Amino acid sequence: MLKFEKVNKTYATSESFIEVLKDINFSIKSGEFIAIMGPSGSGKSTLLGIAAGLDYPDSGKVTIDSVEITSESENSLCKLRAEKIGFIFQNFQLIRTLNALENVSLPLLISSKFSEDEIKKKAIGLLENVGLSHRITHYPSQLSGGEEQRVAVARSFMNDPRLLFADEPTGNLDSKNGKHIMELLVNLNKKNKSTLIVVTHDPKVANNADRVLLMDSGRIVNQKSSPKRKK
């Protein structure tokens, strides 16, 4: 489902160049749940953005479902993301002028043949799943950080993604809501046989994964099966 081959990424600053990703190589099978861990600044979020086609590497190849996305146009990538990919951003990326229901509905309003009533019904159901049925008409400025995170999670489910990327999906949630969100993600992974890739600092989240990729200084330094999956 996802493959990285010799991927490198460097950012220029006013004084120097920072190598964010260095010779990244790995592959993920369809239906796998992968956790990516490592210290802050190790390249985890950059790797996730490149994997989803939101950024380009300086060199190397990234393939999603047999499509080499590093050679695709932005229009092709937009179509691929709309049809197959969900993304939960660490900073939510909600549209401030849309309420919770409108934010969650947006992916299908942009790129689907469903009626507005069908889209609204599905969005309300997803907001109910994340415990926000009482907040559907509230705007991001009226929501707490944890509530915004849950709206972002609901939105990521709208297109039934085959590949779901999540950047610290429980980072702004209390333990109860964090556990519930992880249950939703794991259920999506199992029920729809979707591929799930989560960046996290939380060992409890990583223990749900099939494999854990450990990053440090822009490199993958270790790959291992999670303790929970070994049992």
XYZ file of C-alpha atoms in Angstrom:
231
model
C 0.000 0.000 0.000
C 2.831 2.424 0.826
C 6.511 2.279 -0.065
C 9.415 4.677 0.511
C 12.602 4.201 -1.520
C 15.718 6.243 -0.686
C 13.688 9.305 0.291
C 15.563 12.443 1.349
C 14.308 15.873 2.384
C 16.316 18.992 3.242
C 15.086 22.426 4.316
C 17.129 25.580 3.797
C 17.430 28.176 6.540
C 19.040 31.594 6.383
C 22.255 30.123 7.771
C 22.395 26.468 6.737
C 20.614 23.382 5.432
C 18.751 20.965 7.704
C 18.520 17.334 6.623
C 15.063 16.346 7.857
C 14.835 12.915 6.207
C 17.869 10.822 5.310
C 17.676 7.757 3.070
C 14.249 6.555 4.257
C 13.321 3.049 3.117
C 10.309 1.029 4.263
C 7.115 -0.570 2.974
C 3.678 -1.064 4.517
C 1.195 -3.715 3.480
C -2.487 -3.066 2.929
C -4.371 -3.315 6.223
C -1.349 -2.797 8.486
C -1.351 -0.455 11.468
C 2.027 1.265 11.801
C 3.092 3.601 14.601
C 5.960 6.044 14.055
C 7.803 7.171 17.206
C 10.857 9.248 18.004
C 11.960 12.465 19.692
C 10.690 15.869 18.568
C 12.510 17.023 15.454
C 13.316 13.502 14.269
C 11.346 13.934 11.012
C 8.119 12.092 11.874
C 5.644 14.746 10.717
C 7.667 15.505 7.575
C 7.637 11.817 6.687
C 3.858 11.714 7.184
C 3.297 14.766 4.986
C 5.392 13.313 2.170
C 3.638 9.944 2.516
C 0.271 11.653 1.995
C 1.487 13.654 -1.007
C 1.232 16.950 0.898
C 4.946 17.618 0.384
C 7.592 16.412 -2.055
C 10.936 14.792 -1.234
C 14.138 16.162 -2.711
C 15.009 12.682 -3.979
C 13.685 9.152 -3.826
C 10.317 7.579 -4.613
C 7.050 7.228 -2.715
C 4.434 4.785 -3.982
C 0.809 4.510 -2.831
C -1.263 1.584 -4.079
C 1.064 1.110 -7.091
C 1.002 4.838 -7.960
C 4.340 6.665 -7.721
C 3.072 9.883 -6.163
C 6.422 11.668 -6.420
C 5.917 11.917 -10.192
C 2.224 12.840 -10.152
C 0.747 16.285 -10.760
C -0.989 18.173 -7.956
C -4.368 17.558 -9.645
C -3.710 13.814 -9.659
C -2.619 13.922 -6.019
C -5.775 15.818 -5.037
C -7.871 13.121 -6.708
C -5.886 10.366 -4.975
C -6.281 12.019 -1.573
C -10.008 12.555 -2.100
C -10.587 8.926 -3.076
C -8.217 6.974 -0.842
C -6.586 9.061 1.896
C -7.635 10.495 5.244
C -5.384 12.765 7.323
C -5.664 13.862 10.954
C -3.448 16.915 11.406
C -1.713 17.697 14.674
C -2.981 21.300 14.468
C -6.448 20.164 13.282
C -6.597 22.300 10.075
C -10.285 23.050 10.561
C -11.775 25.847 8.472
C -12.578 28.601 10.946
C -15.618 29.930 9.032
C -17.339 26.512 8.944
C -19.084 24.841 11.864
C -18.307 21.292 13.010
C -20.885 19.681 10.732
C -19.687 21.656 7.706
C -16.023 20.862 8.430
C -16.745 17.138 8.646
C -18.945 17.204 5.524
C -16.387 19.050 3.402
C -14.419 16.078 1.939
C -17.547 14.584 0.365
C -19.064 17.923 -0.633
C -15.936 18.593 -2.684
C -15.533 15.221 -4.369
C -18.457 12.824 -4.280
C -21.734 12.039 -5.977
C -23.652 11.718 -2.705
C -26.577 14.064 -2.105
C -26.271 16.809 0.495
C -28.752 14.957 2.718
C -26.685 11.751 2.532
C -23.506 13.646 3.334
C -25.140 15.466 6.246
C -26.486 12.211 7.680
C -23.070 10.558 7.508
C -21.320 13.586 9.046
C -23.795 13.726 11.939
C -23.239 10.018 12.572
C -19.473 10.487 12.700
C -19.778 13.444 15.067
C -21.992 11.279 17.285
C -19.270 8.583 17.201
C -16.722 11.033 18.601
C -19.113 12.369 21.238
C -19.909 15.721 19.638
C -23.563 15.445 18.608
C -24.262 18.483 20.829
C -21.606 20.574 19.055
C -22.514 20.189 15.379
C -23.396 23.867 14.882
C -20.404 25.199 16.830
C -17.475 26.859 15.081
C -13.827 25.996 15.841
C -13.443 29.139 17.949
C -16.260 27.834 20.170
C -14.628 24.422 20.686
C -11.868 23.295 23.025
C -8.651 21.882 21.586
C -9.809 18.360 22.377
C -13.147 18.961 20.649
C -11.401 20.357 17.578
C -9.261 17.217 17.497
C -12.361 15.038 17.577
C -13.920 17.028 14.712
C -10.714 16.454 12.738
C -10.920 12.718 13.455
C -14.558 12.589 12.308
C -13.658 14.458 9.113
C -10.870 11.996 8.303
C -13.421 9.137 8.246
C -15.804 10.783 5.762
C -14.374 9.232 2.579
C -13.865 5.764 4.128
C -10.113 6.057 3.468
C -8.043 3.073 2.424
C -5.025 4.853 3.889
C -5.341 6.985 7.021
C -2.524 9.167 8.365
C -2.768 10.540 11.890
C -0.291 12.998 13.429
C -0.578 12.739 17.230
C -4.342 11.963 17.085
C -4.655 11.718 20.883
C -2.219 14.485 21.775
C -4.889 17.031 22.762
C -7.306 14.599 24.397
C -7.803 13.404 27.945
C -7.260 9.697 28.624
C -10.944 8.776 28.225
C -11.421 10.516 24.870
C -7.960 9.438 23.706
C -8.830 5.817 24.338
C -12.147 6.220 22.499
C -10.475 7.815 19.459
C -7.906 5.011 19.290
C -10.721 2.465 19.429
C -12.359 4.209 16.457
C -9.081 4.205 14.508
C -8.371 0.548 15.292
C -11.939 -0.415 14.336
C -11.556 1.410 11.003
C -8.283 -0.421 10.451
C -9.901 -3.808 11.110
C -13.420 -3.357 9.722
C -12.499 -1.640 6.452
C -9.074 -3.289 6.176
C -7.682 0.222 5.845
C -4.013 0.984 6.339
C -3.342 3.144 9.394
C -0.162 5.145 10.025
C 0.055 7.064 13.288
C 2.758 9.418 14.552
C 2.726 9.337 18.346
C 4.738 9.899 21.503
C 2.371 7.688 23.499
C 3.525 4.079 24.054
C -0.087 3.074 24.763
C -1.057 4.154 21.251
C 1.956 2.410 19.710
C 1.103 -0.826 21.524
C -2.020 -1.125 19.357
C 0.052 -1.179 16.167
C 1.343 -4.134 14.176
C 4.766 -2.518 13.882
C 6.587 0.460 15.318
C 9.076 2.506 13.279
C 11.542 4.359 15.484
C 13.029 7.575 14.080
C 15.974 9.661 15.190
C 17.748 12.533 13.423
C 15.856 11.992 10.177
C 16.479 8.262 9.930
C 14.531 5.112 10.715
C 16.798 3.523 13.303
C 14.667 0.509 14.215
C 11.558 -1.407 13.207
C 9.852 -3.780 15.605
C 6.563 -5.525 16.283
C 4.571 -3.905 19.066
C 4.472 -5.743 22.414
C 0.677 -6.078 22.307
C 0.674 -7.734 18.881
C 3.309 -10.259 19.998
C 1.017 -11.705 22.666
